[in-house]
């Protein structure tokens, strides 16, 4: 039997971040082994969706995420802000998530898609999944403090481009050894550097495994925390909440804004992956929702497979 594919447990001499000589040697790499490998251009965020691009000044003309069928176009044209402008626009905050051992990072007021960065405590240190739209100096200081307490920040990963937020910034500032996105989604990752392109299944830390579902994006992947019973489900699911924040309905989409459903083939693929994972909480790039279980999701997908493709929410009580 071959050993499991665990980035956190592997110190490959070919990995510059794991190579002490590369970190502290006499070469030009200095303390950051990726310096010079990251795109050394100014970063610009789309004001409509928050997607960051590194681009020669005076910045990009089009945001590829908004131009894609899965997002809405900006009604009054594309507009971009620099990192300095983003820093002036938002304040950052963090709080314990509803499940112990996970911290939620976010910004206010709403910027871009308003994504959250989830920071998960594991046996190998902190694992970041998805990212906030921007990280202020205070947020970065808190992440460094947490990394000090919890054994470092070795792994940073994301479900798909709508969850990337300012991932590029965390790679630059925290220097995680592993930056992981599914190999099929590499076209969306140009603002940062993927050090570990994932295949269909990749264990990021003990009891924390990334699984490709495809569907929404070809490389769309979910992260299963089997110890805590959490499915970090990316955009494979949309959860409707009541005013008190309790889940009331579930849906699945290829494109949420345009209400394009997943195809039956995509649903079958999702069911094969998610149906065998045990969870009682789902966590999208926007919220953590206790009370949505494996059974709910299996029943949703089975129901969607029983009729014409449909993007409408199904009440949780019927699942
Ligand atoms: Zn955009
Ligand atoms: Zn999405």
mmCIF file of C-alpha atoms and ligand atoms in Angstrom:
data_model
loop_
_atom_site.group_PDB
_atom_site.id
_atom_site.type_symbol
_atom_site.label_atom_id
_atom_site.label_comp_id
_atom_site.label_asym_id
_atom_site.label_seq_id
_atom_site.Cartn_x
_atom_site.Cartn_y
_atom_site.Cartn_z
ATOM 1 C CA UNK A 1 0.000 0.000 0.000
ATOM 2 C CA UNK A 2 1.357 3.405 -0.891
ATOM 3 C CA UNK A 3 1.387 6.083 1.799
ATOM 4 C CA UNK A 4 -1.479 8.591 1.691
ATOM 5 C CA UNK A 5 -0.963 11.774 -0.258
ATOM 6 C CA UNK A 6 -0.640 14.168 2.666
ATOM 7 C CA UNK A 7 0.994 17.522 1.959
ATOM 8 C CA UNK A 8 1.253 18.287 5.650
ATOM 9 C CA UNK A 9 3.273 15.185 6.407
ATOM 10 C CA UNK A 10 5.674 15.420 3.520
ATOM 11 C CA UNK A 11 8.943 17.328 3.471
ATOM 12 C CA UNK A 12 9.970 16.936 -0.099
ATOM 13 C CA UNK A 13 13.460 18.164 -0.907
ATOM 14 C CA UNK A 14 12.062 19.424 -4.217
ATOM 15 C CA UNK A 15 9.578 21.675 -2.413
ATOM 16 C CA UNK A 16 11.362 24.994 -1.953
ATOM 17 C CA UNK A 17 9.257 25.841 1.095
ATOM 18 C CA UNK A 18 10.229 22.611 2.835
ATOM 19 C CA UNK A 19 13.908 22.993 1.978
ATOM 20 C CA UNK A 20 15.719 24.675 4.839
ATOM 21 C CA UNK A 21 18.696 25.354 2.613
ATOM 22 C CA UNK A 22 16.553 27.267 0.171
ATOM 23 C CA UNK A 23 15.014 29.269 2.995
ATOM 24 C CA UNK A 24 18.213 30.264 4.757
ATOM 25 C CA UNK A 25 20.945 29.626 2.231
ATOM 26 C CA UNK A 26 23.073 32.099 0.390
ATOM 27 C CA UNK A 27 20.926 32.258 -2.739
ATOM 28 C CA UNK A 28 18.747 35.186 -3.736
ATOM 29 C CA UNK A 29 15.621 33.425 -2.420
ATOM 30 C CA UNK A 30 16.141 35.052 1.005
ATOM 31 C CA UNK A 31 13.447 34.063 3.521
ATOM 32 C CA UNK A 32 10.559 33.705 1.082
ATOM 33 C CA UNK A 33 11.144 30.799 -1.283
ATOM 34 C CA UNK A 34 8.392 32.006 -3.600
ATOM 35 C CA UNK A 35 9.607 35.580 -3.932
ATOM 36 C CA UNK A 36 10.216 36.127 -7.598
ATOM 37 C CA UNK A 37 7.895 33.255 -8.527
ATOM 38 C CA UNK A 38 4.752 35.188 -7.636
ATOM 39 C CA UNK A 39 3.519 37.605 -10.313
ATOM 40 C CA UNK A 40 5.301 40.831 -9.405
ATOM 41 C CA UNK A 41 2.650 43.241 -10.653
ATOM 42 C CA UNK A 42 0.163 45.470 -8.848
ATOM 43 C CA UNK A 43 -3.058 43.800 -7.714
ATOM 44 C CA UNK A 44 -6.506 45.082 -8.732
ATOM 45 C CA UNK A 45 -9.883 43.933 -7.401
ATOM 46 C CA UNK A 46 -13.093 44.045 -9.418
ATOM 47 C CA UNK A 47 -15.630 46.174 -7.504
ATOM 48 C CA UNK A 48 -18.475 43.949 -8.732
ATOM 49 C CA UNK A 49 -17.184 40.566 -7.541
ATOM 50 C CA UNK A 50 -13.926 41.258 -5.686
ATOM 51 C CA UNK A 51 -11.824 39.020 -7.959
ATOM 52 C CA UNK A 52 -8.161 39.994 -7.737
ATOM 53 C CA UNK A 53 -5.937 40.223 -10.780
ATOM 54 C CA UNK A 54 -2.259 41.122 -10.973
ATOM 55 C CA UNK A 55 -1.941 43.280 -14.034
ATOM 56 C CA UNK A 56 0.343 45.908 -15.529
ATOM 57 C CA UNK A 57 -0.719 49.480 -14.633
ATOM 58 C CA UNK A 58 -3.200 51.074 -15.117
ATOM 59 C CA UNK A 59 -4.999 47.789 -14.512
ATOM 60 C CA UNK A 60 -7.255 45.337 -16.334
ATOM 61 C CA UNK A 61 -10.214 46.296 -18.508
ATOM 62 C CA UNK A 62 -12.319 43.197 -17.843
ATOM 63 C CA UNK A 63 -12.909 40.891 -14.903
ATOM 64 C CA UNK A 64 -12.885 37.261 -16.111
ATOM 65 C CA UNK A 65 -15.123 36.138 -13.226
ATOM 66 C CA UNK A 66 -17.864 38.661 -14.062
ATOM 67 C CA UNK A 67 -17.505 37.958 -17.795
ATOM 68 C CA UNK A 68 -18.097 34.255 -17.058
ATOM 69 C CA UNK A 69 -21.657 32.881 -17.242
ATOM 70 C CA UNK A 70 -21.565 32.006 -13.525
ATOM 71 C CA UNK A 71 -21.492 35.612 -12.340
ATOM 72 C CA UNK A 72 -23.436 38.795 -13.072
ATOM 73 C CA UNK A 73 -21.978 41.542 -15.259
ATOM 74 C CA UNK A 74 -21.522 44.976 -13.629
ATOM 75 C CA UNK A 75 -24.442 47.089 -14.855
ATOM 76 C CA UNK A 76 -22.426 50.298 -15.243
ATOM 77 C CA UNK A 77 -19.147 48.893 -16.544
ATOM 78 C CA UNK A 78 -16.053 47.392 -14.999
ATOM 79 C CA UNK A 79 -14.287 49.210 -12.193
ATOM 80 C CA UNK A 80 -11.194 48.146 -10.274
ATOM 81 C CA UNK A 81 -9.547 49.205 -7.012
ATOM 82 C CA UNK A 82 -5.922 48.868 -5.943
ATOM 83 C CA UNK A 83 -4.808 47.071 -2.792
ATOM 84 C CA UNK A 84 -4.369 50.438 -1.046
ATOM 85 C CA UNK A 85 -7.914 51.476 -1.975
ATOM 86 C CA UNK A 86 -9.334 48.140 -0.806
ATOM 87 C CA UNK A 87 -7.529 48.582 2.511
ATOM 88 C CA UNK A 88 -9.171 52.001 2.925
ATOM 89 C CA UNK A 89 -12.630 50.651 2.029
ATOM 90 C CA UNK A 90 -12.990 47.874 4.594
ATOM 91 C CA UNK A 91 -12.383 46.926 8.189
ATOM 92 C CA UNK A 92 -11.682 43.353 9.137
ATOM 93 C CA UNK A 93 -13.005 41.105 11.876
ATOM 94 C CA UNK A 94 -12.813 37.521 13.056
ATOM 95 C CA UNK A 95 -14.825 35.352 15.403
ATOM 96 C CA UNK A 96 -15.129 31.728 16.437
ATOM 97 C CA UNK A 97 -17.334 29.841 13.964
ATOM 98 C CA UNK A 98 -20.356 27.906 15.331
ATOM 99 C CA UNK A 99 -18.231 24.726 15.448
ATOM 100 C CA UNK A 100 -15.197 24.654 17.791
ATOM 101 C CA UNK A 101 -11.759 24.879 16.247
ATOM 102 C CA UNK A 102 -12.786 26.975 13.249
ATOM 103 C CA UNK A 103 -12.390 30.778 13.021
ATOM 104 C CA UNK A 104 -14.215 32.981 10.530
ATOM 105 C CA UNK A 105 -12.455 35.998 8.986
ATOM 106 C CA UNK A 106 -14.461 38.625 7.108
ATOM 107 C CA UNK A 107 -14.601 42.294 6.139
ATOM 108 C CA UNK A 108 -17.157 45.098 6.328
ATOM 109 C CA UNK A 109 -18.872 46.746 4.568
ATOM 110 C CA UNK A 110 -19.637 44.201 1.871
ATOM 111 C CA UNK A 111 -16.813 44.021 -0.679
ATOM 112 C CA UNK A 112 -16.943 41.834 -3.780
ATOM 113 C CA UNK A 113 -18.781 38.585 -3.133
ATOM 114 C CA UNK A 114 -18.299 39.101 0.639
ATOM 115 C CA UNK A 115 -16.530 35.764 1.050
ATOM 116 C CA UNK A 116 -15.233 34.465 4.386
ATOM 117 C CA UNK A 117 -11.884 32.944 5.203
ATOM 118 C CA UNK A 118 -12.196 29.791 7.338
ATOM 119 C CA UNK A 119 -9.201 28.909 9.489
ATOM 120 C CA UNK A 120 -9.262 25.340 10.775
ATOM 121 C CA UNK A 121 -7.154 23.989 13.654
ATOM 122 C CA UNK A 122 -5.562 20.635 12.746
ATOM 123 C CA UNK A 123 -2.827 18.290 13.997
ATOM 124 C CA UNK A 124 -0.324 19.860 11.583
ATOM 125 C CA UNK A 125 -1.211 23.505 12.317
ATOM 126 C CA UNK A 126 -3.757 25.849 10.767
ATOM 127 C CA UNK A 127 -5.399 25.115 7.430
ATOM 128 C CA UNK A 128 -6.977 28.072 5.611
ATOM 129 C CA UNK A 129 -9.953 27.315 3.358
ATOM 130 C CA UNK A 130 -11.467 30.061 1.171
ATOM 131 C CA UNK A 131 -10.400 33.639 1.942
ATOM 132 C CA UNK A 132 -11.852 36.988 2.979
ATOM 133 C CA UNK A 133 -12.046 39.686 0.247
ATOM 134 C CA UNK A 134 -9.133 41.551 1.863
ATOM 135 C CA UNK A 135 -6.856 41.126 4.902
ATOM 136 C CA UNK A 136 -6.181 44.233 6.973
ATOM 137 C CA UNK A 137 -3.024 44.553 9.080
ATOM 138 C CA UNK A 138 -5.070 43.569 12.162
ATOM 139 C CA UNK A 139 -6.369 40.402 10.490
ATOM 140 C CA UNK A 140 -2.856 39.436 9.401
ATOM 141 C CA UNK A 141 -1.533 40.060 12.922
ATOM 142 C CA UNK A 142 -4.262 37.825 14.362
ATOM 143 C CA UNK A 143 -3.474 35.074 11.831
ATOM 144 C CA UNK A 144 0.220 35.267 12.749
ATOM 145 C CA UNK A 145 -0.675 35.087 16.455
ATOM 146 C CA UNK A 146 -2.927 32.062 15.843
ATOM 147 C CA UNK A 147 -0.241 30.376 13.730
ATOM 148 C CA UNK A 148 2.239 30.870 16.592
ATOM 149 C CA UNK A 149 -0.141 29.173 19.053
ATOM 150 C CA UNK A 150 -1.403 26.377 16.789
ATOM 151 C CA UNK A 151 1.725 25.110 15.064
ATOM 152 C CA UNK A 152 2.040 27.313 11.991
ATOM 153 C CA UNK A 153 -0.055 27.913 8.890
ATOM 154 C CA UNK A 154 1.151 25.198 6.520
ATOM 155 C CA UNK A 155 -1.800 24.845 4.132
ATOM 156 C CA UNK A 156 -4.067 27.238 2.233
ATOM 157 C CA UNK A 157 -6.746 25.900 -0.140
ATOM 158 C CA UNK A 158 -10.010 26.902 -1.808
ATOM 159 C CA UNK A 159 -13.079 25.287 -3.373
ATOM 160 C CA UNK A 160 -13.106 27.417 -6.547
ATOM 161 C CA UNK A 161 -12.566 30.975 -7.784
ATOM 162 C CA UNK A 162 -15.608 32.494 -6.002
ATOM 163 C CA UNK A 163 -13.967 31.568 -2.684
ATOM 164 C CA UNK A 164 -10.459 32.839 -3.446
ATOM 165 C CA UNK A 165 -10.990 36.353 -2.041
ATOM 166 C CA UNK A 166 -7.539 37.803 -1.294
ATOM 167 C CA UNK A 167 -5.832 34.407 -1.229
ATOM 168 C CA UNK A 168 -2.855 35.923 -3.031
ATOM 169 C CA UNK A 169 -2.327 38.207 -0.042
ATOM 170 C CA UNK A 170 -2.206 35.332 2.473
ATOM 171 C CA UNK A 171 0.299 33.468 0.313
ATOM 172 C CA UNK A 172 2.508 36.540 0.260
ATOM 173 C CA UNK A 173 2.157 37.378 3.962
ATOM 174 C CA UNK A 174 1.951 33.969 5.683
ATOM 175 C CA UNK A 175 3.939 31.848 3.242
ATOM 176 C CA UNK A 176 2.029 28.574 3.687
ATOM 177 C CA UNK A 177 4.059 25.631 2.393
ATOM 178 C CA UNK A 178 1.083 24.275 0.440
ATOM 179 C CA UNK A 179 -1.249 26.411 -1.678
ATOM 180 C CA UNK A 180 -3.804 24.046 -3.127
ATOM 181 C CA UNK A 181 -6.538 24.302 -5.764
ATOM 182 C CA UNK A 182 -7.831 21.529 -8.036
ATOM 183 C CA UNK A 183 -5.743 21.170 -11.177
ATOM 184 C CA UNK A 184 -8.773 21.724 -13.453
ATOM 185 C CA UNK A 185 -9.240 25.254 -12.039
ATOM 186 C CA UNK A 186 -5.682 26.528 -12.579
ATOM 187 C CA UNK A 187 -6.851 29.046 -15.250
ATOM 188 C CA UNK A 188 -8.409 31.117 -12.408
ATOM 189 C CA UNK A 189 -5.341 31.235 -10.162
ATOM 190 C CA UNK A 190 -3.035 33.701 -11.875
ATOM 191 C CA UNK A 191 -2.939 36.170 -8.943
ATOM 192 C CA UNK A 192 -1.193 33.588 -6.749
ATOM 193 C CA UNK A 193 0.948 30.484 -7.130
ATOM 194 C CA UNK A 194 -0.542 27.021 -6.698
ATOM 195 C CA UNK A 195 2.203 24.856 -5.172
ATOM 196 C CA UNK A 196 0.086 21.689 -4.961
ATOM 197 C CA UNK A 197 -2.460 21.231 -7.770
ATOM 198 C CA UNK A 198 -4.948 18.681 -6.398
ATOM 199 C CA UNK A 199 -6.402 15.710 -8.225
ATOM 200 C CA UNK A 200 -9.764 14.187 -7.269
ATOM 201 C CA UNK A 201 -8.889 13.431 -3.619
ATOM 202 C CA UNK A 202 -6.190 15.013 -1.476
ATOM 203 C CA UNK A 203 -5.745 14.818 2.289
ATOM 204 C CA UNK A 204 -4.628 18.263 3.462
ATOM 205 C CA UNK A 205 -4.269 17.311 7.149
ATOM 206 C CA UNK A 206 -5.366 14.368 9.327
ATOM 207 C CA UNK A 207 -9.189 14.092 9.054
ATOM 208 C CA UNK A 208 -9.319 16.930 6.529
ATOM 209 C CA UNK A 209 -9.690 15.850 2.909
ATOM 210 C CA UNK A 210 -10.349 17.735 -0.314
ATOM 211 C CA UNK A 211 -12.669 16.024 -2.832
ATOM 212 C CA UNK A 212 -13.354 17.255 -6.358
ATOM 213 C CA UNK A 213 -17.074 17.430 -7.108
ATOM 214 C CA UNK A 214 -16.871 19.289 -10.424
ATOM 215 C CA UNK A 215 -20.253 20.712 -11.443
ATOM 216 C CA UNK A 216 -20.246 24.438 -10.686
ATOM 217 C CA UNK A 217 -16.644 24.573 -12.001
ATOM 218 C CA UNK A 218 -14.672 21.655 -13.484
ATOM 219 C CA UNK A 219 -12.264 21.718 -10.535
ATOM 220 C CA UNK A 220 -14.807 22.661 -7.866
ATOM 221 C CA UNK A 221 -13.818 20.839 -4.679
ATOM 222 C CA UNK A 222 -15.285 20.388 -1.212
ATOM 223 C CA UNK A 223 -13.305 20.011 2.009
ATOM 224 C CA UNK A 224 -14.525 17.366 4.453
ATOM 225 C CA UNK A 225 -13.606 17.740 8.127
ATOM 226 C CA UNK A 226 -14.451 14.222 9.322
ATOM 227 C CA UNK A 227 -13.468 14.972 12.920
ATOM 228 C CA UNK A 228 -15.947 17.835 13.262
ATOM 229 C CA UNK A 229 -18.548 16.593 10.764
ATOM 230 C CA UNK A 230 -18.286 19.681 8.554
ATOM 231 C CA UNK A 231 -18.562 19.830 4.778
ATOM 232 C CA UNK A 232 -16.927 22.985 3.440
ATOM 233 C CA UNK A 233 -19.141 22.723 0.390
ATOM 234 C CA UNK A 234 -17.987 25.671 -1.731
ATOM 235 C CA UNK A 235 -20.805 26.652 -4.101
ATOM 236 C CA UNK A 236 -22.034 23.078 -4.608
ATOM 237 C CA UNK A 237 -24.949 24.065 -2.345
ATOM 238 C CA UNK A 238 -26.858 27.253 -1.663
ATOM 239 C CA UNK A 239 -28.511 27.393 1.761
ATOM 240 C CA UNK A 240 -31.532 29.637 2.335
ATOM 241 C CA UNK A 241 -31.659 30.903 5.926
ATOM 242 C CA UNK A 242 -34.544 32.304 7.954
ATOM 243 C CA UNK A 243 -34.245 35.576 9.884
ATOM 244 C CA UNK A 244 -32.741 33.766 12.864
ATOM 245 C CA UNK A 245 -30.073 32.200 10.628
ATOM 246 C CA UNK A 246 -31.568 28.689 10.642
ATOM 247 C CA UNK A 247 -31.490 26.713 7.367
ATOM 248 C CA UNK A 248 -34.867 26.460 5.600
ATOM 249 C CA UNK A 249 -34.109 25.358 2.034
ATOM 250 C CA UNK A 250 -31.341 23.944 -0.163
ATOM 251 C CA UNK A 251 -30.543 24.275 -3.842
ATOM 252 C CA UNK A 252 -27.707 23.468 -6.246
ATOM 253 C CA UNK A 253 -26.636 25.475 -9.304
ATOM 254 C CA UNK A 254 -24.273 25.713 -12.178
ATOM 255 C CA UNK A 255 -24.818 29.497 -12.082
ATOM 256 C CA UNK A 256 -26.641 31.072 -9.159
ATOM 257 C CA UNK A 257 -27.228 34.586 -10.595
ATOM 258 C CA UNK A 258 -28.663 33.227 -13.849
ATOM 259 C CA UNK A 259 -30.364 30.299 -12.048
ATOM 260 C CA UNK A 260 -28.821 27.721 -14.383
ATOM 261 C CA UNK A 261 -29.186 24.252 -12.859
ATOM 262 C CA UNK A 262 -26.532 21.536 -12.772
ATOM 263 C CA UNK A 263 -26.882 18.838 -15.422
ATOM 264 C CA UNK A 264 -27.920 15.351 -14.376
ATOM 265 C CA UNK A 265 -24.428 14.058 -15.101
ATOM 266 C CA UNK A 266 -22.955 16.721 -12.812
ATOM 267 C CA UNK A 267 -25.474 15.845 -10.091
ATOM 268 C CA UNK A 268 -24.589 12.144 -10.305
ATOM 269 C CA UNK A 269 -20.913 13.018 -9.950
ATOM 270 C CA UNK A 270 -21.660 15.245 -6.935
ATOM 271 C CA UNK A 271 -23.799 12.529 -5.322
ATOM 272 C CA UNK A 272 -21.056 9.917 -5.706
ATOM 273 C CA UNK A 273 -18.586 12.203 -3.919
ATOM 274 C CA UNK A 274 -20.684 13.928 -1.247
ATOM 275 C CA UNK A 275 -23.064 11.035 -0.470
ATOM 276 C CA UNK A 276 -20.352 9.028 1.302
ATOM 277 C CA UNK A 277 -19.088 11.902 3.476
ATOM 278 C CA UNK A 278 -20.531 12.128 6.984
ATOM 279 C CA UNK A 279 -21.453 15.672 8.077
ATOM 280 C CA UNK A 280 -23.999 17.631 10.106
ATOM 281 C CA UNK A 281 -22.819 21.148 9.217
ATOM 282 C CA UNK A 282 -22.201 22.743 5.838
ATOM 283 C CA UNK A 283 -19.956 25.743 5.270
ATOM 284 C CA UNK A 284 -20.195 27.770 2.077
ATOM 285 C CA UNK A 285 -17.719 30.560 1.187
ATOM 286 C CA UNK A 286 -20.216 32.864 2.946
ATOM 287 C CA UNK A 287 -21.580 31.133 6.062
ATOM 288 C CA UNK A 288 -21.320 28.119 8.351
ATOM 289 C CA UNK A 289 -24.695 26.402 8.805
ATOM 290 C CA UNK A 290 -25.098 23.684 11.442
ATOM 291 C CA UNK A 291 -28.078 21.366 10.859
ATOM 292 C CA UNK A 292 -27.615 20.571 7.154
ATOM 293 C CA UNK A 293 -26.681 16.891 7.004
ATOM 294 C CA UNK A 294 -25.452 14.281 4.532
ATOM 295 C CA UNK A 295 -29.036 12.966 4.294
ATOM 296 C CA UNK A 296 -30.404 16.410 3.377
ATOM 297 C CA UNK A 297 -27.907 16.762 0.545
ATOM 298 C CA UNK A 298 -28.377 13.189 -0.722
ATOM 299 C CA UNK A 299 -32.153 13.667 -0.765
ATOM 300 C CA UNK A 300 -31.805 17.025 -2.546
ATOM 301 C CA UNK A 301 -29.635 15.560 -5.295
ATOM 302 C CA UNK A 302 -31.853 12.466 -5.675
ATOM 303 C CA UNK A 303 -34.871 14.751 -6.013
ATOM 304 C CA UNK A 304 -33.123 16.919 -8.629
ATOM 305 C CA UNK A 305 -32.220 13.756 -10.556
ATOM 306 C CA UNK A 306 -35.838 12.598 -10.600
ATOM 307 C CA UNK A 307 -37.075 15.417 -12.863
ATOM 308 C CA UNK A 308 -35.970 18.060 -15.352
ATOM 309 C CA UNK A 309 -32.918 20.145 -14.235
ATOM 310 C CA UNK A 310 -34.100 22.671 -11.639
ATOM 311 C CA UNK A 311 -32.334 25.411 -9.669
ATOM 312 C CA UNK A 312 -35.217 26.295 -7.315
ATOM 313 C CA UNK A 313 -34.711 25.928 -3.557
ATOM 314 C CA UNK A 314 -36.270 22.837 -1.951
ATOM 315 C CA UNK A 315 -37.580 23.252 1.624
ATOM 316 C CA UNK A 316 -35.393 21.405 4.132
ATOM 317 C CA UNK A 317 -38.547 19.912 5.665
ATOM 318 C CA UNK A 318 -39.139 17.989 2.405
ATOM 319 C CA UNK A 319 -35.622 16.548 2.456
HETATM 320 ZN ZN1 LIG B 1 -15.668 40.688 -11.273
HETATM 321 ZN ZN1 LIG B 2 -19.157 29.867 -7.190
#
